[in-house]
Amino acid sequence: VMIVFKSASSRDGTIDATILHVHERFLEILLNGSEVISLFSIECCGPPGSRLLSADGDGQIKCWGMTEHLVNSWECTQSSSLDGDPIIALSWLHNGVKLALHVEKSGSTNFGEKFSRVKFSPSLTLFGGKPMEGWLAVTVSGLVTVSLLKPNGTLLTASESLCRLRGRVALADIAFTSGGNIVVAATDGSSSSPVQFYKVCVSVVNEKCRIDTELLPSLFMRCTTDPVRRDKYPAVTHLKFLTRENSEQVLLCASSQMGSIVECWSLRKEGLPVNNIFQHRSPVVGEKQPMILKWRILSATNDLERVSAVALPKLPISISNTDLKVASDTKFFPGLGLALAFHDGKIQILHRLSLHTMGVFYGSSGSSQRVGEEPAIKRQRAGGPTLHFKALQFSWTSLALVGVDNQGKLHMIRVSPSMGQMLDMNTLLRHLLFLLEYCMIHYKDLDFKSVFFLTILWFFCLSWLAVKVLSTRIVAVKASLCKLSSATAARACDFHAKLLLVAISSTLKSLLRPHVLNTPDKSPGDRLSEICTKNNDTDIDKVMINLKTEEFVLDGPPLQSLQQLIQWVEDFVLYLLANLPNQGSIVRPGFGFLRDGASLGMLREMQVMIRIWGLLKPGCLPIYTATSDNQDSMFLLFRLLTKLWLCCELNPLSRFEPTCHKHPLRLQFGKTYTLPGVNPNAQVEVFRSPASQRMDHLRCLHPGISPTEDSKACTRCGCVTMLRSPNKTNAMRQWEQRWIKNCLCGGLWRRIPSTLT
């Protein structure tokens, strides 16, 4: 089984949730009864990673979609069939989105200079230039088939021969050009036969799909022209374009039972030589020398062990000589190496163009060695069949390898960002920060674990505008990093609570409407924030005097339906104030808010809104357990909260210090430090509920001890919420619709069964 996950993926940025749940549920369905030739995920149709393509040895192609946006629940939505014609290559049509990563601009504070969109045409467009969804497949008999998904849900399918004389195709790969064309590389599996290239153009004429093919220049592997190696490697076992968006560079691997050889080829424009008869005639003004396209070999390896799998990097670094020189000068190595897995269990990292060795992994169970780090002693081979990889894939940042071995086990291997090269700490740190920015901007996976301090350093390097725009993503990344260790579990709880607090605040402010349509630039929510920031009065009623209360007038049903969110806000304020006397103790959840002036100010603003709405609809007010019936609990809470906020704003760093270690800590980059008495492998639980009570963390409800409704949980943070909504009001439904596809932290949802007893 060959698995290719292209999850510009999961918006959550983790690789384990998507792979493990698909491996557990989806592959179990597909592998039951038929041989799966290839499995692909999508990055252009709908939310990233929400659709999958599968093809089997019987010519069946199926498009799978998530059921209710759950990663462990899939259903077949579309299918096409070429009965009895096995599929050997499968790809989604290109959506026209191509990103470029500029390594030389890594020190810039302008994200537009670091990451840019490259002009690239979709494979097929609808009216208005919108890319059309669909897929393309190549069969063993040399047939290319295209299926197009129309907006109304119907499927247009067409098939065409790659060339006039159809022949057997053993290997094929698919790439795309900037002009919207598709290039297919194919070989019959024999190294003595040419590797053929075809241009495929897809169009829709009279509501029918049309395919036009054209033969492009072909090539013969150089090893077949070498008298020494002519018969040494009879079979072509791997054929891959170096990148999906570059059809001008291809990687070939020829093998035998004893070994393999790898060659890298490039398509170049060359002048067509003119016969001597025509060289003496007078040239015409403006006449140019005729040009032709010709394949030239870039590099080749020496004799290698037998190759079992090939993985190409996905980091969008341009592979022109100029850009590679810049990457070499800046010593930025991620994305420059490709991985070869061998039948002896070894993995070798080679430069993607020169094919020289950059690092070696010798593959031993229980080994923590990184790719790019040489072992002190080469491990001896064990008896019996050797464990080796049958499929291998790089992560989006090229800092991890995911592979499936010949025993069906899934492995993840960490790749050194230096690729075995000697780099100083500042350079290495700058490169990791650059990749962290790339992950934040484009929702890619983050493959290095010891980066707790990277987020903080990166935060200070950003401009204030970038911090404001990316603040939610920054908090989500911090929460994920802190969840990696039980020593920082309290901070992870704080970050998740802040995500919920920001979401509730924006939802409540969105309900405010200006009294007059022709209003100034500031919205009612902005005016509320400005007044609460300038007014330091501890009396909530005096703060309300400066507001235009008509902007807070709402109907009764929306306010009543939001009572559960309002109750959570007040309970959270009570929890924070109750933690104040515990200064000097071990850090507990909520401690970080005692220094966070922005979050405390946000709580003050919501207190004012709740106070005004309580005058209009008393049923929306939170419920308190007070010591006296005459006590105004909200008035008292606002006064205490304001004093805490003023103390934090005036002197944020001199208060409430937690218990610290008496001795200085010695930290080393790349190695995780574990606090004494803390189990680093302990499971970190961010969301906790009493054993006798269940909690809906998004709706802030208690379903009961044994809820009968199915629930879903976040694959990243563990947040649990009911799968179907019990609410009927529009205000609460709008709140729930915000999280139907992703969790607060950006993680994906998975179905969990009901807890009937």
PDB file of N, CA, C and O in Angstrom, residues 437-477:
ATOM      1  N   GLU A 437       7.400  29.915  11.365  1.00  0.00           N
ATOM      2  CA  GLU A 437       6.568  30.909  10.696  1.00  0.00           C
ATOM      3  C   GLU A 437       5.817  30.276   9.524  1.00  0.00           C
ATOM      4  O   GLU A 437       4.635  30.564   9.309  1.00  0.00           O
ATOM      5  N   TYR A 438       6.510  29.435   8.784  1.00  0.00           N
ATOM      6  CA  TYR A 438       5.870  28.758   7.654  1.00  0.00           C
ATOM      7  C   TYR A 438       4.707  27.883   8.127  1.00  0.00           C
ATOM      8  O   TYR A 438       3.640  27.848   7.492  1.00  0.00           O
ATOM      9  N   CYS A 439       4.901  27.184   9.243  1.00  0.00           N
ATOM     10  CA  CYS A 439       3.822  26.355   9.795  1.00  0.00           C
ATOM     11  C   CYS A 439       2.643  27.210  10.248  1.00  0.00           C
ATOM     12  O   CYS A 439       1.482  26.850  10.041  1.00  0.00           O
ATOM     13  N   MET A 440       2.948  28.349  10.857  1.00  0.00           N
ATOM     14  CA  MET A 440       1.883  29.214  11.366  1.00  0.00           C
ATOM     15  C   MET A 440       1.072  29.815  10.226  1.00  0.00           C
ATOM     16  O   MET A 440      -0.159  29.898  10.298  1.00  0.00           O
ATOM     17  N   ILE A 441       1.752  30.233   9.170  1.00  0.00           N
ATOM     18  CA  ILE A 441       1.068  30.917   8.085  1.00  0.00           C
ATOM     19  C   ILE A 441       0.263  29.937   7.244  1.00  0.00           C
ATOM     20  O   ILE A 441      -0.864  30.229   6.830  1.00  0.00           O
ATOM     21  N   HIS A 442       0.811  28.749   7.004  1.00  0.00           N
ATOM     22  CA  HIS A 442       0.201  27.839   6.044  1.00  0.00           C
ATOM     23  C   HIS A 442      -0.325  26.562   6.682  1.00  0.00           C
ATOM     24  O   HIS A 442      -0.598  25.599   5.966  1.00  0.00           O
ATOM     25  N   TYR A 443      -0.461  26.522   8.003  1.00  0.00           N
ATOM     26  CA  TYR A 443      -1.080  25.388   8.690  1.00  0.00           C
ATOM     27  C   TYR A 443      -0.376  24.070   8.411  1.00  0.00           C
ATOM     28  O   TYR A 443      -1.006  23.035   8.251  1.00  0.00           O
ATOM     29  N   LYS A 444       0.941  24.082   8.342  1.00  0.00           N
ATOM     30  CA  LYS A 444       1.669  22.839   8.119  1.00  0.00           C
ATOM     31  C   LYS A 444       2.086  22.232   9.451  1.00  0.00           C
ATOM     32  O   LYS A 444       1.978  22.840  10.503  1.00  0.00           O
ATOM     33  N   ASP A 445       2.609  21.018   9.393  1.00  0.00           N
ATOM     34  CA  ASP A 445       2.974  20.297  10.604  1.00  0.00           C
ATOM     35  C   ASP A 445       4.268  20.841  11.189  1.00  0.00           C
ATOM     36  O   ASP A 445       5.105  21.386  10.503  1.00  0.00           O
ATOM     37  N   LEU A 446       4.409  20.684  12.479  1.00  0.00           N
ATOM     38  CA  LEU A 446       5.593  21.124  13.223  1.00  0.00           C
ATOM     39  C   LEU A 446       6.272  19.880  13.763  1.00  0.00           C
ATOM     40  O   LEU A 446       5.716  19.167  14.582  1.00  0.00           O
ATOM     41  N   ASP A 447       7.494  19.602  13.317  1.00  0.00           N
ATOM     42  CA  ASP A 447       8.083  18.290  13.544  1.00  0.00           C
ATOM     43  C   ASP A 447       9.148  18.256  14.625  1.00  0.00           C
ATOM     44  O   ASP A 447       9.715  17.219  14.875  1.00  0.00           O
ATOM     45  N   PHE A 448       9.488  19.369  15.252  1.00  0.00           N
ATOM     46  CA  PHE A 448      10.509  19.308  16.276  1.00  0.00           C
ATOM     47  C   PHE A 448       9.847  19.540  17.633  1.00  0.00           C
ATOM     48  O   PHE A 448       8.989  20.381  17.790  1.00  0.00           O
ATOM     49  N   LYS A 449      10.273  18.760  18.605  1.00  0.00           N
ATOM     50  CA  LYS A 449       9.593  18.752  19.908  1.00  0.00           C
ATOM     51  C   LYS A 449      10.169  19.782  20.858  1.00  0.00           C
ATOM     52  O   LYS A 449       9.438  20.426  21.599  1.00  0.00           O
ATOM     53  N   SER A 450      11.486  19.966  20.827  1.00  0.00           N
ATOM     54  CA  SER A 450      12.119  20.830  21.823  1.00  0.00           C
ATOM     55  C   SER A 450      12.110  22.278  21.363  1.00  0.00           C
ATOM     56  O   SER A 450      13.144  22.886  21.139  1.00  0.00           O
ATOM     57  N   VAL A 451      10.909  22.856  21.191  1.00  0.00           N
ATOM     58  CA  VAL A 451      10.815  24.224  20.678  1.00  0.00           C
ATOM     59  C   VAL A 451       9.908  25.071  21.566  1.00  0.00           C
ATOM     60  O   VAL A 451       9.233  25.967  21.098  1.00  0.00           O
ATOM     61  N   PHE A 452       9.881  24.820  22.849  1.00  0.00           N
ATOM     62  CA  PHE A 452       9.031  25.611  23.724  1.00  0.00           C
ATOM     63  C   PHE A 452       9.413  27.094  23.687  1.00  0.00           C
ATOM     64  O   PHE A 452       8.570  27.976  23.736  1.00  0.00           O
ATOM     65  N   PHE A 453      10.710  27.346  23.604  1.00  0.00           N
ATOM     66  CA  PHE A 453      11.169  28.729  23.617  1.00  0.00           C
ATOM     67  C   PHE A 453      11.145  29.358  22.234  1.00  0.00           C
ATOM     68  O   PHE A 453      11.230  30.574  22.107  1.00  0.00           O
ATOM     69  N   LEU A 454      10.979  28.569  21.168  1.00  0.00           N
ATOM     70  CA  LEU A 454      10.972  29.138  19.822  1.00  0.00           C
ATOM     71  C   LEU A 454       9.775  30.050  19.611  1.00  0.00           C
ATOM     72  O   LEU A 454       9.871  31.097  18.980  1.00  0.00           O
ATOM     73  N   THR A 455       8.611  29.647  20.135  1.00  0.00           N
ATOM     74  CA  THR A 455       7.427  30.468  19.970  1.00  0.00           C
ATOM     75  C   THR A 455       7.602  31.824  20.640  1.00  0.00           C
ATOM     76  O   THR A 455       7.190  32.858  20.112  1.00  0.00           O
ATOM     77  N   ILE A 456       8.240  31.832  21.798  1.00  0.00           N
ATOM     78  CA  ILE A 456       8.442  33.088  22.514  1.00  0.00           C
ATOM     79  C   ILE A 456       9.403  33.993  21.749  1.00  0.00           C
ATOM     80  O   ILE A 456       9.148  35.192  21.567  1.00  0.00           O
ATOM     81  N   LEU A 457      10.517  33.412  21.273  1.00  0.00           N
ATOM     82  CA  LEU A 457      11.468  34.212  20.505  1.00  0.00           C
ATOM     83  C   LEU A 457      10.829  34.756  19.232  1.00  0.00           C
ATOM     84  O   LEU A 457      11.022  35.906  18.859  1.00  0.00           O
ATOM     85  N   TRP A 458      10.057  33.906  18.556  1.00  0.00           N
ATOM     86  CA  TRP A 458       9.414  34.327  17.319  1.00  0.00           C
ATOM     87  C   TRP A 458       8.382  35.421  17.587  1.00  0.00           C
ATOM     88  O   TRP A 458       8.210  36.346  16.803  1.00  0.00           O
ATOM     89  N   PHE A 459       7.707  35.316  18.732  1.00  0.00           N
ATOM     90  CA  PHE A 459       6.692  36.298  19.084  1.00  0.00           C
ATOM     91  C   PHE A 459       7.303  37.693  19.188  1.00  0.00           C
ATOM     92  O   PHE A 459       6.730  38.679  18.735  1.00  0.00           O
ATOM     93  N   PHE A 460       8.493  37.783  19.772  1.00  0.00           N
ATOM     94  CA  PHE A 460       9.136  39.082  19.913  1.00  0.00           C
ATOM     95  C   PHE A 460       9.725  39.582  18.594  1.00  0.00           C
ATOM     96  O   PHE A 460       9.974  40.779  18.436  1.00  0.00           O
ATOM     97  N   CYS A 461       9.972  38.691  17.641  1.00  0.00           N
ATOM     98  CA  CYS A 461      10.529  39.108  16.355  1.00  0.00           C
ATOM     99  C   CYS A 461       9.470  39.664  15.414  1.00  0.00           C
ATOM    100  O   CYS A 461       9.802  40.319  14.432  1.00  0.00           O
ATOM    101  N   LEU A 462       8.187  39.402  15.690  1.00  0.00           N
ATOM    102  CA  LEU A 462       7.136  39.838  14.792  1.00  0.00           C
ATOM    103  C   LEU A 462       6.766  41.291  15.037  1.00  0.00           C
ATOM    104  O   LEU A 462       6.939  41.832  16.120  1.00  0.00           O
ATOM    105  N   SER A 463       6.223  41.913  14.001  1.00  0.00           N
ATOM    106  CA  SER A 463       5.687  43.256  14.154  1.00  0.00           C
ATOM    107  C   SER A 463       4.369  43.179  14.921  1.00  0.00           C
ATOM    108  O   SER A 463       3.720  42.135  14.987  1.00  0.00           O
ATOM    109  N   TRP A 464       3.936  44.314  15.474  1.00  0.00           N
ATOM    110  CA  TRP A 464       2.708  44.299  16.285  1.00  0.00           C
ATOM    111  C   TRP A 464       1.499  43.958  15.426  1.00  0.00           C
ATOM    112  O   TRP A 464       0.546  43.328  15.888  1.00  0.00           O
ATOM    113  N   LEU A 465       1.509  44.357  14.149  1.00  0.00           N
ATOM    114  CA  LEU A 465       0.385  44.050  13.279  1.00  0.00           C
ATOM    115  C   LEU A 465       0.289  42.551  13.022  1.00  0.00           C
ATOM    116  O   LEU A 465      -0.797  41.958  13.058  1.00  0.00           O
ATOM    117  N   ALA A 466       1.439  41.903  12.775  1.00  0.00           N
ATOM    118  CA  ALA A 466       1.435  40.461  12.541  1.00  0.00           C
ATOM    119  C   ALA A 466       1.000  39.707  13.789  1.00  0.00           C
ATOM    120  O   ALA A 466       0.286  38.708  13.706  1.00  0.00           O
ATOM    121  N   VAL A 467       1.423  40.177  14.950  1.00  0.00           N
ATOM    122  CA  VAL A 467       1.021  39.535  16.205  1.00  0.00           C
ATOM    123  C   VAL A 467      -0.486  39.632  16.393  1.00  0.00           C
ATOM    124  O   VAL A 467      -1.151  38.675  16.816  1.00  0.00           O
ATOM    125  N   LYS A 468      -1.064  40.777  16.045  1.00  0.00           N
ATOM    126  CA  LYS A 468      -2.508  40.957  16.206  1.00  0.00           C
ATOM    127  C   LYS A 468      -3.283  40.044  15.277  1.00  0.00           C
ATOM    128  O   LYS A 468      -4.286  39.438  15.656  1.00  0.00           O
ATOM    129  N   VAL A 469      -2.817  39.904  14.037  1.00  0.00           N
ATOM    130  CA  VAL A 469      -3.508  39.074  13.065  1.00  0.00           C
ATOM    131  C   VAL A 469      -3.376  37.596  13.416  1.00  0.00           C
ATOM    132  O   VAL A 469      -4.325  36.815  13.287  1.00  0.00           O
ATOM    133  N   LEU A 470      -2.205  37.188  13.885  1.00  0.00           N
ATOM    134  CA  LEU A 470      -1.924  35.775  14.133  1.00  0.00           C
ATOM    135  C   LEU A 470      -2.034  35.395  15.597  1.00  0.00           C
ATOM    136  O   LEU A 470      -1.557  34.334  15.991  1.00  0.00           O
ATOM    137  N   SER A 471      -2.644  36.251  16.408  1.00  0.00           N
ATOM    138  CA  SER A 471      -2.648  36.010  17.854  1.00  0.00           C
ATOM    139  C   SER A 471      -3.316  34.688  18.217  1.00  0.00           C
ATOM    140  O   SER A 471      -2.826  33.945  19.067  1.00  0.00           O
ATOM    141  N   THR A 472      -4.431  34.361  17.569  1.00  0.00           N
ATOM    142  CA  THR A 472      -5.128  33.117  17.891  1.00  0.00           C
ATOM    143  C   THR A 472      -4.289  31.904  17.527  1.00  0.00           C
ATOM    144  O   THR A 472      -4.215  30.933  18.283  1.00  0.00           O
ATOM    145  N   ARG A 473      -3.620  31.952  16.381  1.00  0.00           N
ATOM    146  CA  ARG A 473      -2.776  30.829  15.977  1.00  0.00           C
ATOM    147  C   ARG A 473      -1.580  30.694  16.923  1.00  0.00           C
ATOM    148  O   ARG A 473      -1.140  29.578  17.219  1.00  0.00           O
ATOM    149  N   ILE A 474      -1.053  31.830  17.372  1.00  0.00           N
ATOM    150  CA  ILE A 474       0.077  31.778  18.304  1.00  0.00           C
ATOM    151  C   ILE A 474      -0.334  31.084  19.595  1.00  0.00           C
ATOM    152  O   ILE A 474       0.385  30.233  20.122  1.00  0.00           O
ATOM    153  N   VAL A 475      -1.522  31.437  20.108  1.00  0.00           N
ATOM    154  CA  VAL A 475      -2.002  30.813  21.342  1.00  0.00           C
ATOM    155  C   VAL A 475      -2.220  29.317  21.128  1.00  0.00           C
ATOM    156  O   VAL A 475      -1.890  28.493  22.000  1.00  0.00           O
ATOM    157  N   ALA A 476      -2.741  28.916  19.969  1.00  0.00           N
ATOM    158  CA  ALA A 476      -2.971  27.499  19.693  1.00  0.00           C
ATOM    159  C   ALA A 476      -1.659  26.731  19.635  1.00  0.00           C
ATOM    160  O   ALA A 476      -1.564  25.602  20.142  1.00  0.00           O
ATOM    161  N   VAL A 477      -0.621  27.318  19.028  1.00  0.00           N
ATOM    162  CA  VAL A 477       0.682  26.656  18.972  1.00  0.00           C
ATOM    163  C   VAL A 477       1.288  26.544  20.362  1.00  0.00           C
ATOM    164  O   VAL A 477       1.849  25.508  20.738  1.00  0.00           O
TER     165      VAL A 477
END
